[in-house]
Short mmCIF file of C-alpha atoms and ligand atoms in Angstrom, two decimals:
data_model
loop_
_atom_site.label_atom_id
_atom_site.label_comp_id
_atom_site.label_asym_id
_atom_site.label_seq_id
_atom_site.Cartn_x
_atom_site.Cartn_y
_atom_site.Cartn_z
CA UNK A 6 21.57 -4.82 -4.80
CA UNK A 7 21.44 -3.59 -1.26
CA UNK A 8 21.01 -5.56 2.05
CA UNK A 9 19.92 -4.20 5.28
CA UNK A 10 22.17 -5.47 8.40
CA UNK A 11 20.69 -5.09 11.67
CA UNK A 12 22.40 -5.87 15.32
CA UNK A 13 19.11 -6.88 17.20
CA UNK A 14 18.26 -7.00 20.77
CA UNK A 15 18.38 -3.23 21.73
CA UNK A 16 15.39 -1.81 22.77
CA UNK A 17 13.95 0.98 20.34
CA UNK A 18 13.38 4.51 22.23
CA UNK A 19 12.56 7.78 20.35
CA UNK A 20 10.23 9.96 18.17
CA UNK A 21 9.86 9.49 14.15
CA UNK A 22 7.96 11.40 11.60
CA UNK A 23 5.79 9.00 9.57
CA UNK A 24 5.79 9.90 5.47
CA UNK A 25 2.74 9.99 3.32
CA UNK A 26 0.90 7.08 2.01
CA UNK A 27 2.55 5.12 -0.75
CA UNK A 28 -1.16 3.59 -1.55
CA UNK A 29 -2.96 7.07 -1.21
CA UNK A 30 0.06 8.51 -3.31
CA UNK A 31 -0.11 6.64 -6.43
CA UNK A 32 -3.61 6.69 -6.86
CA UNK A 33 -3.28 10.78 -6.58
CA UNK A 34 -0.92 10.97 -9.24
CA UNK A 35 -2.47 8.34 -11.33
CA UNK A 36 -5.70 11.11 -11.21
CA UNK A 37 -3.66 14.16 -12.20
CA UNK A 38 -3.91 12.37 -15.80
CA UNK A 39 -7.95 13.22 -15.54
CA UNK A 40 -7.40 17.27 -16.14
CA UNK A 41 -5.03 19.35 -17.85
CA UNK A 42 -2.73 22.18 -15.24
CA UNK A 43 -0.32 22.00 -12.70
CA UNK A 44 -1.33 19.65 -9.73
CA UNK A 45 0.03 19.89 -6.60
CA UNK A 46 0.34 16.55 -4.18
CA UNK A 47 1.74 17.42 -1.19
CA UNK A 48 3.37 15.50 1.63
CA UNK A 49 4.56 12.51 -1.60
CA UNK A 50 6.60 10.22 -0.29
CA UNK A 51 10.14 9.58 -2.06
CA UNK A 52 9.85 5.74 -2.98
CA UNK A 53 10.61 3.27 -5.29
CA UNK A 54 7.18 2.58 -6.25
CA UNK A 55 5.67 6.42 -6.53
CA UNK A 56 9.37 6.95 -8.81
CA UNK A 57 7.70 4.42 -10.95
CA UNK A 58 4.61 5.73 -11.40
CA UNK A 59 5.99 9.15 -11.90
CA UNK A 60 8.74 6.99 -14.70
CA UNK A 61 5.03 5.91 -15.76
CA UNK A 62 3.53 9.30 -16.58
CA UNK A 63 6.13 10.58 -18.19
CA UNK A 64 6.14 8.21 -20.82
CA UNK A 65 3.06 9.36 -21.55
CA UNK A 66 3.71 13.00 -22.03
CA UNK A 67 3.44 14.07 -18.24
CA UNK A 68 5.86 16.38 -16.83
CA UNK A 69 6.44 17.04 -13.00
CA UNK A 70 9.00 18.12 -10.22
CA UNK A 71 9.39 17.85 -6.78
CA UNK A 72 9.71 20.75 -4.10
CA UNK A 73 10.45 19.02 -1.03
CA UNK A 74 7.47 16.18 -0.18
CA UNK A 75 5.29 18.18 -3.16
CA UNK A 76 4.69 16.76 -6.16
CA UNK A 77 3.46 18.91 -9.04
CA UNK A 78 2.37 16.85 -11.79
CA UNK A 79 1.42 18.42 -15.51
CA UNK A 80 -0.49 16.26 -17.58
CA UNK A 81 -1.24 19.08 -20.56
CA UNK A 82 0.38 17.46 -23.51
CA UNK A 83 -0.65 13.39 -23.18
CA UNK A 84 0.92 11.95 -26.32
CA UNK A 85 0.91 7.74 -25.40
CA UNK A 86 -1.52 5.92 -23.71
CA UNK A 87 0.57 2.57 -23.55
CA UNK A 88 1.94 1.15 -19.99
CA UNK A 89 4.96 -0.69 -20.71
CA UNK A 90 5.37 -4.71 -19.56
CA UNK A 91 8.61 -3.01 -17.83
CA UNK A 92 6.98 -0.70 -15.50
CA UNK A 93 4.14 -2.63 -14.72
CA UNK A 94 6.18 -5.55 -14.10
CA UNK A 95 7.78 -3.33 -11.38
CA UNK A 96 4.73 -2.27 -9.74
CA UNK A 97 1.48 -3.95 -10.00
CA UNK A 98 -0.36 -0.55 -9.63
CA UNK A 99 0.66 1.02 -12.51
CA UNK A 100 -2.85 -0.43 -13.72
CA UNK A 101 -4.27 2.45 -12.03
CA UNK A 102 -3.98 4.49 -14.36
CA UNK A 103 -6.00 2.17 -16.91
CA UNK A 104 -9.35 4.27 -15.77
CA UNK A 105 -8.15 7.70 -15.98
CA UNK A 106 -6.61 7.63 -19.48
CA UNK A 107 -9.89 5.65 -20.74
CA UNK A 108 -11.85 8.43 -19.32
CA UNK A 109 -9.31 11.23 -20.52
CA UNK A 110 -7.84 10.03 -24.01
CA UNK A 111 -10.82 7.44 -25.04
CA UNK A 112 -7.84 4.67 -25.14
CA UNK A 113 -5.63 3.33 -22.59
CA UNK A 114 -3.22 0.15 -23.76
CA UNK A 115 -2.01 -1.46 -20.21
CA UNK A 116 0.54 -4.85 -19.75
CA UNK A 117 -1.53 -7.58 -17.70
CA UNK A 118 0.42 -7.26 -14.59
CA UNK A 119 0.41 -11.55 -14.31
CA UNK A 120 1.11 -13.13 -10.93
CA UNK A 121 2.94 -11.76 -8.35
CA UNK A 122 4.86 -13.01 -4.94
CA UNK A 123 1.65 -12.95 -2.98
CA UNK A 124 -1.12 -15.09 -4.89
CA UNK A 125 -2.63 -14.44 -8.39
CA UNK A 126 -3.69 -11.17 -7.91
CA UNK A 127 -6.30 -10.83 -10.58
CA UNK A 128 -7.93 -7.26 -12.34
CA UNK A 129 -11.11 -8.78 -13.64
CA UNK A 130 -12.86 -6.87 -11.70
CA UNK A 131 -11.45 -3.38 -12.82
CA UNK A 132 -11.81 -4.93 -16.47
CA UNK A 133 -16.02 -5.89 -16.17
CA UNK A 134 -16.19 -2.21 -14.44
CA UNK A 135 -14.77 -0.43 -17.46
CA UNK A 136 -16.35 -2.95 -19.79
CA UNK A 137 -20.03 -1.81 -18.18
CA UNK A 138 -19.21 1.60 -18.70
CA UNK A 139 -18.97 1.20 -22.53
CA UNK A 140 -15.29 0.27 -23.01
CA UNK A 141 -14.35 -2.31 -25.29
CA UNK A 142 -11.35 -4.49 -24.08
CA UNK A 143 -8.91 -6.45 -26.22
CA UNK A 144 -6.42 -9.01 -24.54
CA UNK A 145 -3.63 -9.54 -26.56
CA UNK A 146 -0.01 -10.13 -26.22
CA UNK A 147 -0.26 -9.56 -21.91
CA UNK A 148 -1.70 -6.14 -22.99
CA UNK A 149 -5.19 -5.01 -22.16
CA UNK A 150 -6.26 -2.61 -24.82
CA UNK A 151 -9.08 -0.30 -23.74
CA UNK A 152 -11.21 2.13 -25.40
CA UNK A 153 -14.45 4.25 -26.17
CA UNK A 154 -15.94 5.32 -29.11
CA UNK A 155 -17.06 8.75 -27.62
CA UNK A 156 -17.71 9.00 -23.84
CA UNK A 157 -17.47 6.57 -21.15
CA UNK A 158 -20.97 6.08 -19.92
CA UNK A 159 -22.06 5.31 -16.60
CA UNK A 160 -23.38 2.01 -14.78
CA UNK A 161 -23.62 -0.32 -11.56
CA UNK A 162 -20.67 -1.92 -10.62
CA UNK A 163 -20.71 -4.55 -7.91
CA UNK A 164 -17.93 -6.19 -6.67
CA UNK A 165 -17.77 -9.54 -5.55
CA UNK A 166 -15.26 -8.78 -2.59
CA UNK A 167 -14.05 -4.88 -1.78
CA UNK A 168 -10.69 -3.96 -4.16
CA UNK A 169 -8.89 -0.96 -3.34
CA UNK A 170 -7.35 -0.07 -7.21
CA UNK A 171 -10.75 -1.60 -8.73
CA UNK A 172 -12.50 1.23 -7.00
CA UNK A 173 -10.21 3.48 -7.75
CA UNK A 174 -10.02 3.17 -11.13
CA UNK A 175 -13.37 2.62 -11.82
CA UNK A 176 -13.95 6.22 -9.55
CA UNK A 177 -11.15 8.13 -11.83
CA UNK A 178 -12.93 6.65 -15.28
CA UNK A 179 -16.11 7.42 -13.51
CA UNK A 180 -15.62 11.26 -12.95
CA UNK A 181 -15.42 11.94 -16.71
CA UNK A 182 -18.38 10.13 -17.77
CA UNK A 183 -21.92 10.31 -18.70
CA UNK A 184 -24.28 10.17 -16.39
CA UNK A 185 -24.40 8.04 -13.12
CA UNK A 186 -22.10 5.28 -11.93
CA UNK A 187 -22.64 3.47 -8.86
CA UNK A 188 -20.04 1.50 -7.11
CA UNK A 189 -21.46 -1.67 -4.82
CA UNK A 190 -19.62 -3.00 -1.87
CA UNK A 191 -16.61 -0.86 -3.07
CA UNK A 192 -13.88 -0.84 -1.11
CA UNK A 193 -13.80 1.95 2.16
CA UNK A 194 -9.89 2.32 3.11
CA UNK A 195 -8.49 5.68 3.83
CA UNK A 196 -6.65 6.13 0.58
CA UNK A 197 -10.06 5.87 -1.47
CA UNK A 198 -11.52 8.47 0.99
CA UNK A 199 -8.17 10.57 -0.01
CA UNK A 200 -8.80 10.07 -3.42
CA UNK A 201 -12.68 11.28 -3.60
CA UNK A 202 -11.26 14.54 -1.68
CA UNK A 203 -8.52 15.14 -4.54
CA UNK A 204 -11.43 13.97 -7.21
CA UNK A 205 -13.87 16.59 -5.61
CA UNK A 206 -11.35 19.13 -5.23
CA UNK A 207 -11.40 18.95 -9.13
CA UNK A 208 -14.52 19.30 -9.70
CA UNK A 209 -16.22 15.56 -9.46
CA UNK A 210 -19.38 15.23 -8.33
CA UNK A 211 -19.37 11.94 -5.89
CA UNK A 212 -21.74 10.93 -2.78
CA UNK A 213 -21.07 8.29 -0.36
CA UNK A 214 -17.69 9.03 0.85
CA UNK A 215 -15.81 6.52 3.06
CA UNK A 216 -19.12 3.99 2.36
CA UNK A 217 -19.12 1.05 0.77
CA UNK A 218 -21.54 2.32 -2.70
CA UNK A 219 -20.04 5.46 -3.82
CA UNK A 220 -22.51 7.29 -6.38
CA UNK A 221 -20.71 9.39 -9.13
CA UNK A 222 -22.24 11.69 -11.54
CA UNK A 223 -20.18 12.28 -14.40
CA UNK A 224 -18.80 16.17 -15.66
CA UNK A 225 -17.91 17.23 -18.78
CA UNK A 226 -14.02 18.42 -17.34
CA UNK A 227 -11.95 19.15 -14.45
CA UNK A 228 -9.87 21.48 -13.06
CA UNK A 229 -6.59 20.82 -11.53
CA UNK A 230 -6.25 19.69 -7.75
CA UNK A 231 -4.22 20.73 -4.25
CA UNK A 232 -4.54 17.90 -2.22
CA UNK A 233 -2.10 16.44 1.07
CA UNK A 234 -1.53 12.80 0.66
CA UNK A 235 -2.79 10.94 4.21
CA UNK A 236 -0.24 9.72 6.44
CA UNK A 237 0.87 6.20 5.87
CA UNK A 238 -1.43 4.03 8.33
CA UNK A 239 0.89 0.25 7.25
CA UNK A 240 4.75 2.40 7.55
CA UNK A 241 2.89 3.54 11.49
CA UNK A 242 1.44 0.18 11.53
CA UNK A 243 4.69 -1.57 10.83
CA UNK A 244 6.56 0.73 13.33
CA UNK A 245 4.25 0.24 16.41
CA UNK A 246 4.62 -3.06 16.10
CA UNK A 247 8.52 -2.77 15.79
CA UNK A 248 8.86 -1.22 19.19
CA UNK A 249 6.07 -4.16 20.47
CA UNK A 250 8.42 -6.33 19.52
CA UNK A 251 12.05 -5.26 20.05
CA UNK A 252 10.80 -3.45 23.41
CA UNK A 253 10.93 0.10 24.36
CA UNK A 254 8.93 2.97 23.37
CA UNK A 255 8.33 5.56 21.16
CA UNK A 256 6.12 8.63 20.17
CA UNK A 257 5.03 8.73 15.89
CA UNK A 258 4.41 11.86 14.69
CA UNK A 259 2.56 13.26 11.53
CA UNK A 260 0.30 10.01 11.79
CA UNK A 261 -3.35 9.07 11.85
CA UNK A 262 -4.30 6.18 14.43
CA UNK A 263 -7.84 6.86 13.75
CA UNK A 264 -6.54 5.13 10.65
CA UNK A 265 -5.54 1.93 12.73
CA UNK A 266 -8.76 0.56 14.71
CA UNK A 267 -8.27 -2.69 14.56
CA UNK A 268 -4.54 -2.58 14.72
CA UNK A 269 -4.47 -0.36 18.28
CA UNK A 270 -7.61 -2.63 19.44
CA UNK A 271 -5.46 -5.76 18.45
CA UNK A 272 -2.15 -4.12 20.13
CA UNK A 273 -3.90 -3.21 23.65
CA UNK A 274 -5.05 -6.43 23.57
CA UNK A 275 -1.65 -8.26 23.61
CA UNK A 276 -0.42 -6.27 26.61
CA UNK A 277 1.09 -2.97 24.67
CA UNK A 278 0.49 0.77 25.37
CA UNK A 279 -0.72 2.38 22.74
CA UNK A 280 -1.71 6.24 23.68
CA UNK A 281 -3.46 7.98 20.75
CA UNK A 282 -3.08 11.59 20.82
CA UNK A 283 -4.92 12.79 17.58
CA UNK A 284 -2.21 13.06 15.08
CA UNK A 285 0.56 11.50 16.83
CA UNK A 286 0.43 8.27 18.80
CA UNK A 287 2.57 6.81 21.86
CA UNK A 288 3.68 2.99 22.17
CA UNK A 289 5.27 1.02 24.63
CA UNK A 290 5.81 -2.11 25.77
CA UNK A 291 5.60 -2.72 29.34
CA UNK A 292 5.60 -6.18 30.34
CA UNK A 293 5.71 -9.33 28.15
CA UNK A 294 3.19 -9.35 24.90
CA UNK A 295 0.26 -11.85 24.84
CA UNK A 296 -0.54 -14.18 21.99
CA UNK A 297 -3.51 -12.72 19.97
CA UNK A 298 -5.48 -14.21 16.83
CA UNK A 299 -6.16 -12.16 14.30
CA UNK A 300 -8.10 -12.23 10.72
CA UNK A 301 -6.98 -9.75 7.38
CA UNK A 302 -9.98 -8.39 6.16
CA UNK A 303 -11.26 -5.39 4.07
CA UNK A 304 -10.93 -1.73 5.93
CA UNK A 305 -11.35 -1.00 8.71
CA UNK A 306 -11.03 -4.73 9.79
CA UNK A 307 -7.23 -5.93 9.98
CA UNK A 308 -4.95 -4.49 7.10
CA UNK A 309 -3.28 -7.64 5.26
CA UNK A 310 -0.08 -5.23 4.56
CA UNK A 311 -0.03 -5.78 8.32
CA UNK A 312 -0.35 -9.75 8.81
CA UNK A 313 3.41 -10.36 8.18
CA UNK A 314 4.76 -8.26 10.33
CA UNK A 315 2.41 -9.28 13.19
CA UNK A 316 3.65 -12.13 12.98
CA UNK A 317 6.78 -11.69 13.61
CA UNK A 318 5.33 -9.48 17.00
CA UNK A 319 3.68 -12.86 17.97
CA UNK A 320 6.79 -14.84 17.37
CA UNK A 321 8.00 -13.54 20.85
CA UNK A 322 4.51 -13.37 22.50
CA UNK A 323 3.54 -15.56 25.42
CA UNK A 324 0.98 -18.34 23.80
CA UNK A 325 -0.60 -19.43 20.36
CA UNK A 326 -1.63 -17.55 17.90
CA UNK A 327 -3.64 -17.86 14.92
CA UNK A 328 -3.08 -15.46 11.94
CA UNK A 329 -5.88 -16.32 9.19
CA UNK A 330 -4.94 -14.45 5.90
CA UNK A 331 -8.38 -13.78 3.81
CA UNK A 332 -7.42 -11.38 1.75
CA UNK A 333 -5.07 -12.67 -0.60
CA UNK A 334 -3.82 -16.59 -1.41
CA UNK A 335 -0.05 -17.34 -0.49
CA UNK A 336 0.42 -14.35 1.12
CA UNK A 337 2.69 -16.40 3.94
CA UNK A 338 6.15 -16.06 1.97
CA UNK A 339 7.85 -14.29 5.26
CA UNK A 340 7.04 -17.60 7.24
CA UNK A 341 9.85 -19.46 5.92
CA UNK A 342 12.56 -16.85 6.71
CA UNK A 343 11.12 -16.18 10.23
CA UNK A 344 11.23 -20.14 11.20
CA UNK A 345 15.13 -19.38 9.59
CA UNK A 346 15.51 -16.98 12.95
CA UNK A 347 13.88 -19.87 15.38
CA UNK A 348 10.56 -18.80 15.36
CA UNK A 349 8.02 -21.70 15.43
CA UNK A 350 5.41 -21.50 12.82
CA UNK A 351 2.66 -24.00 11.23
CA UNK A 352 0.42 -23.45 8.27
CA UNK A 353 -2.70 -24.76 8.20
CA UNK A 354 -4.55 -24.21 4.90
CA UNK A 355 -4.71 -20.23 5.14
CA UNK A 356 -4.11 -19.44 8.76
CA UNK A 357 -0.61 -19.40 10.35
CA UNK A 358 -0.45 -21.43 13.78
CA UNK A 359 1.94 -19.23 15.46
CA UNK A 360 4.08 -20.38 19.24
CA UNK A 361 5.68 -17.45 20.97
CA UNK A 362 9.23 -18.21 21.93
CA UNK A 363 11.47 -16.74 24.36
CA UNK A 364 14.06 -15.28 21.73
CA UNK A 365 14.85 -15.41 18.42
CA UNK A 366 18.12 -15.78 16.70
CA UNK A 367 19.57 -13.62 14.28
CA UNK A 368 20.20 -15.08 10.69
CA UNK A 369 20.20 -14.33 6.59
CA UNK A 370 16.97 -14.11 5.53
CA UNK A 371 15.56 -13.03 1.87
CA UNK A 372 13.37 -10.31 1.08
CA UNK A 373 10.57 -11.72 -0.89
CA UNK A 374 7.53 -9.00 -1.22
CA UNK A 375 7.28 -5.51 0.52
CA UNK A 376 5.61 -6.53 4.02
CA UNK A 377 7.13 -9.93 4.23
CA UNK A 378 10.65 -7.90 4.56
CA UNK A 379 9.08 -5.50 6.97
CA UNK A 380 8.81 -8.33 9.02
CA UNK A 381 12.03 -9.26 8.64
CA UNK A 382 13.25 -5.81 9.85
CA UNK A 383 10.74 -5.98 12.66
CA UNK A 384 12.23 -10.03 13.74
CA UNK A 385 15.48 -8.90 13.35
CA UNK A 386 15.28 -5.75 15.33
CA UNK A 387 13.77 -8.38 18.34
CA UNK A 388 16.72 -10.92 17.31
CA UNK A 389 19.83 -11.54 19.04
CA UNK A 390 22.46 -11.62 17.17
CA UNK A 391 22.91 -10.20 13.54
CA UNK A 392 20.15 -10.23 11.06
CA UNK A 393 21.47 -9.75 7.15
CA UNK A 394 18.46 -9.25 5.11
CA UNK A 395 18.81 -9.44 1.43
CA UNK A 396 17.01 -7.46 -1.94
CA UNK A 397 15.85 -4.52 -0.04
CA UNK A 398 14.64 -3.06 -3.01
CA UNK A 399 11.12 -4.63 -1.92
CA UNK A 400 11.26 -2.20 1.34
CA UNK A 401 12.25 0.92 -0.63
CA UNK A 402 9.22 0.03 -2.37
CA UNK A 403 7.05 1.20 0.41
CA UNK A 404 9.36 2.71 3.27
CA UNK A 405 10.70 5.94 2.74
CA UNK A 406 13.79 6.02 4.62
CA UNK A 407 13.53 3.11 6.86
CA UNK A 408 17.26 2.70 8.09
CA UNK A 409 17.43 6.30 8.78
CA UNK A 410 13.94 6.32 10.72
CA UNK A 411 15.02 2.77 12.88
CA UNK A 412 18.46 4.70 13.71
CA UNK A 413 16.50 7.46 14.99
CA UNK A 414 15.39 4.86 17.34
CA UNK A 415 18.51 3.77 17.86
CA UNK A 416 18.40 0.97 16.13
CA UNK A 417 22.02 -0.53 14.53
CA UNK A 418 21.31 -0.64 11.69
CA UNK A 419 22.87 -0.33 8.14
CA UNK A 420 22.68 -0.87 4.38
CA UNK A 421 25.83 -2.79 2.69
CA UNK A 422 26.41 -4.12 -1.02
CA UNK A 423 25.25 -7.43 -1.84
C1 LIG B 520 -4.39 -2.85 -2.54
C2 LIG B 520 -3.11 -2.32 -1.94
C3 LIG B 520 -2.33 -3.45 -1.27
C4 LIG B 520 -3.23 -4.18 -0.27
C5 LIG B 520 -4.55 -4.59 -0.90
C6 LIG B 520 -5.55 -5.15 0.10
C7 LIG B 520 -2.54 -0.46 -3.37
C8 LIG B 520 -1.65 0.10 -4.41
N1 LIG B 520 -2.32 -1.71 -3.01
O1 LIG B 520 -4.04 -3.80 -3.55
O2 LIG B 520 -1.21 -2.90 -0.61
O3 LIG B 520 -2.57 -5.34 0.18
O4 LIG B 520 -5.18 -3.45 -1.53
O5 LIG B 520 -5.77 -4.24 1.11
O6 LIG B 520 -3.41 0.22 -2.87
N2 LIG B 520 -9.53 -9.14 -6.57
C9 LIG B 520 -10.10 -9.87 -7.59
N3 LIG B 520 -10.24 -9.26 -8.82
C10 LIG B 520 -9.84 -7.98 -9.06
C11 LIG B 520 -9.26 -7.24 -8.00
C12 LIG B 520 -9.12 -7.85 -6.77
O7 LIG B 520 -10.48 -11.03 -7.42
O8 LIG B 520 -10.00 -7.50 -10.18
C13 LIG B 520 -9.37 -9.74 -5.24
C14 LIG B 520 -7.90 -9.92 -4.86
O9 LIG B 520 -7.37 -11.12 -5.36
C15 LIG B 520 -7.98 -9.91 -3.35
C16 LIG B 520 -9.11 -8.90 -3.08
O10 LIG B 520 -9.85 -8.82 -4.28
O11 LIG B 520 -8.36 -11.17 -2.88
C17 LIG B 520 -8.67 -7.53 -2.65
O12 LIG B 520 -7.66 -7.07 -3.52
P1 LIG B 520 -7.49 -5.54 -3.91
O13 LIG B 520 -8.15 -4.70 -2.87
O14 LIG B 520 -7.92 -5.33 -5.32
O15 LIG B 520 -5.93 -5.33 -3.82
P2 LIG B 520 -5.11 -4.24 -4.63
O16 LIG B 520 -6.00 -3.11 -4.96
O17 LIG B 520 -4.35 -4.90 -5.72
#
C-alpha cells in the first residue's frame, strides 16, 4: 500500500488540466452493455474505480482498449450476467450495471454491495424501479438475482429522495423497454445529463433532460455510441478549494464551473476569487477566508463529495462554521483525522460545528473513503509541517493523477511504501 507525503505550507501557483468524470464515466461504460459494436468514450479517466468496472465487463464477455483518454468498449459476445461479491465489494457502483443487463440479457445476478465507510448506503430504490418494470428479484446469498420473462415493461417510478445510480439504472433498463417509463423527482446532476446524451446518441428516445421527471419511451435496439465524458466538477471542486486553502492561485483548464454553482457562490462568499472563464476557471486567494455554513444537498445545491474537503478550507477560515451533511448518514469520517492536525471540530447530530484556526499542524492521518482523503491532501497542503497520509488507494479511486497534478502546482509532494 501506498502513502502520500506532503511538506505543507507552500502556497500552490500554476495551471492543471482537470480529467473526465469518474461518476459520468462509469455510468457510460456501464451503458455500452445496452447495444452490440464498438463504443467509443472519450476523455475516460485512468482510475482505480473505472479499471474496475472495465475488470467488471469483461467478466462478462466485454472486450475493450484504450487509445489515450478513449475508451472503446465491445459488448458483442455477453456470455455472464453475474457481478462478483469481489468487484462490487471494491466499488459500490458496479450495481450500475444491474439495469442494463436486465434490459439487454433478460437476467442480471448482482452482489448486495452492504454498508460502506459513509452510512448504509441502501439500493432499494433501484430494486422497486426494476421490480415496477416487470422484473422479478430474488435476494439470496448477498446476491440480487434479476430477471424478465420477455421484455422489461415500462412504469412510474418515484423516488423518495433524488439518487444518482437509481436513475441511472432505471434510465439504461428503461431504454430497452416497452412502452413508457417515467422517472419522478429523479435525480438532475451533470453525469445523468451526460448519460441521456450517450443514451440518445444510441438511439433512446428520452424527454426531460437535466429535469427532475425524465420520460422514456422504450425501442426495440440500439446502435452503438461516441460520446466525451464531462469534466470532473468534485476533482475541480476539490482543487479550487486546495489553492483556498493552502493560498496562492491557479488557472483549471478543460473544466466546467457552470458545473459548480453553489460551490463558486459558496467560495466568493468566503473571501476567494473565483474568475469563470467558460471552460476554464481562475482562483485565488487574496486575503484571509471567511467562515461560511453550508448544507449537502441534491444537484445543483452543494455536492456532498465536496463537504469533506470544505471542511478542511474552513478549518483555517476566520469564524464558525456549520457544515450540515443531508445527504448521506456518517459521512463525517475525515473529522477525526483533521482534529489529528489541530483543527477544532464538534459534531452535533449531522452538522459539523467547525472554528477556524490560525494554522494547522502537520501529522499521520488515515485515509478512510475517497473525499475524506481529499481532505486530507487539501489540510495537509495548508499544514505546516509534514503530513503522511496513509491507504491512498481510496484517492486513486477518484483522482487521476493527483501527486503529479499538486506538483504541477508546486506542491512537495510524494508517494512512498507503506
Ligand atoms: C452517487 C455518487 C456519489 C455521490 C452521491 C450523492 C456515483 C457513482 N456516485 O452515489 O459520489 O456522493 O451520488 O451525490 O455517481 N438512497 C436510498 N435508496 C436507494 C438509493 C439511494 O435510500 O436505493 C439514498 C442514499 O442513502 C442517499 C440518497 O439516497 O441518502 C442519495 O444517494 P444516491 O444519489 O443514490 O448516491 P449514489 O448514487 O450511490
Amino acid at each position: 500500500m501506498d502513502k502520500l507525503i506532503i511538506e505543507g505550507a507552500r502556497k500552490l501557483q500554476g495551471e492543471i488540466r482537470i480529467s473526465g468524470a469518474k461518476n459520468a464515466a462509469l455510468p457510460l461504460i456501464a451503458a455500452t452493455l445496452l447495444a452490440p459494436g464498438w463504443h467509443v468514450i472519450h476523455n475516460v479517466p485512468d482510475l482505480r474505480d473505472t479499471r474496475t468496472i472495465l475488470a467488471l465487463l469483461e467478466t462478462l464477455g466485454a472486450e475493450w482498449k484504450r487509445e489515450g483518454s478513449t475508451l472503446l468498449v465491445k459488448t458483442d459476445s455477453l456470455n455472464n450476467f453475474e457481478a462478483s461479491y469481489e468487484l462490487v465489494k471494491t466499488m459500490r457502483a458496479s450495481i450500475l450495471v444491474l439495469g442494463p443487463l436486465l434490459a439487454r440479457m433478460g437476467k442480471a445476478r448482482v452482489s448486495l454491495p452492504g454498508g460502506c465507510a459513509i452510512g448504509a448506503r441502501p439500493i432499494d430504490f433501484h430494486l422497486l424501479g426494476l421490480k415496477k418494470m416487470g422484473a422479478s428479484l430474488d435476494l439470496e446469498d448477498g446476491y440480487v438475482t434479476a430477471s424478465v420473462k420477455k421484455k422489461l415493461s415500462g412504469g412510474t417510478i418515484y423516488f423518495d429522495v433524488p439518487s444518482v445510480t437509481g436513475t441511472e439504472n432505471i434510465l439504461m433498463a428503461a431504454v430497452l423497454a416497452k412502452g413508457e417509463t417515467v422517472i419522478k423527482n429523479a435525480a438532475r446532476e451533470p453525469e445523468i445529463t451526460n448519460l441521456v446524451d450517450m443514451l440518445i446518441s444510441m438511439g433512446a428516445r428520452i424527454a426531460g433532460k437535466d429535469t427532475d421527471r425524465l420520460t422514456i419511451n422504450g425501442v426495440k435496439s440500439l446502435k452503438p455510441a461516441e460520446i466525451t465524458t464531462i469534466p470532473d466538477r468534485i476533482e475541480t471542486g476539490t482543487y479550487l478549494i486546495a489553492v483556498g486553502t493552502a493560498g496562492g492561485e491557479a488557472n483549471l483548464t478543460h473544466c466546467n464551473p457552470s458545473h459548480l454553482p453553489s460551490l463558486i457562490e459558496k467560495l466568493r462568499a468566503a473571501g476567494l476569487t473565483v474568475k469563470d472563464s467558460g471552460n476554464s476557471i481562475y482562483v485565488s486567494r487574496p486575503a484571509k477566508v471567511q467562515s461560511i455554513d453550508i448544507k449537502t444537498q441534491p444537484y445543483p445545491g452543494f455536492p456532498t463529495d465536496l463537504q469533506a474537503q470544505l471542511m478542511a478550507l474552513m478549518s483555517l477560515a476566520t469564524g464558525l462554521s456549520v457544515i450540515t451533511e443531508a445527504i448521506f448518514e456518517n459521512r463525517f469520517m475525515h473529522v477525526a483525522e483533521l482534529k489529528r492536525m489541530g483543527a477544532e471540530i464538534k459534531i452535533n447530530g449531522n452538522s459539523a460545528i467547525v472554528k477556524g484556526i490560525a494554522q494547522l499542524k502537520g501529522a499521520q492521518v488515515m485515509a478512510t473513503d475517497l473525499r475524506a482523503s481529499a481532505s486530507l491532501v487539501v489540510a495537509g497542503l495548508a499544514a505546516h509541517g509534514v503530513t503522511e497520509i496513509s491507504r491512498i488507494y481510496h484517492l486513486e479511486r477518484g483522482y487521476e493523477d493527483m501527486a503529479g497534478k499538486l506538483k504541477a502546482l508546486g506542491a512537495r509532494v510524494r508517494k512512498e511504501k507503506e
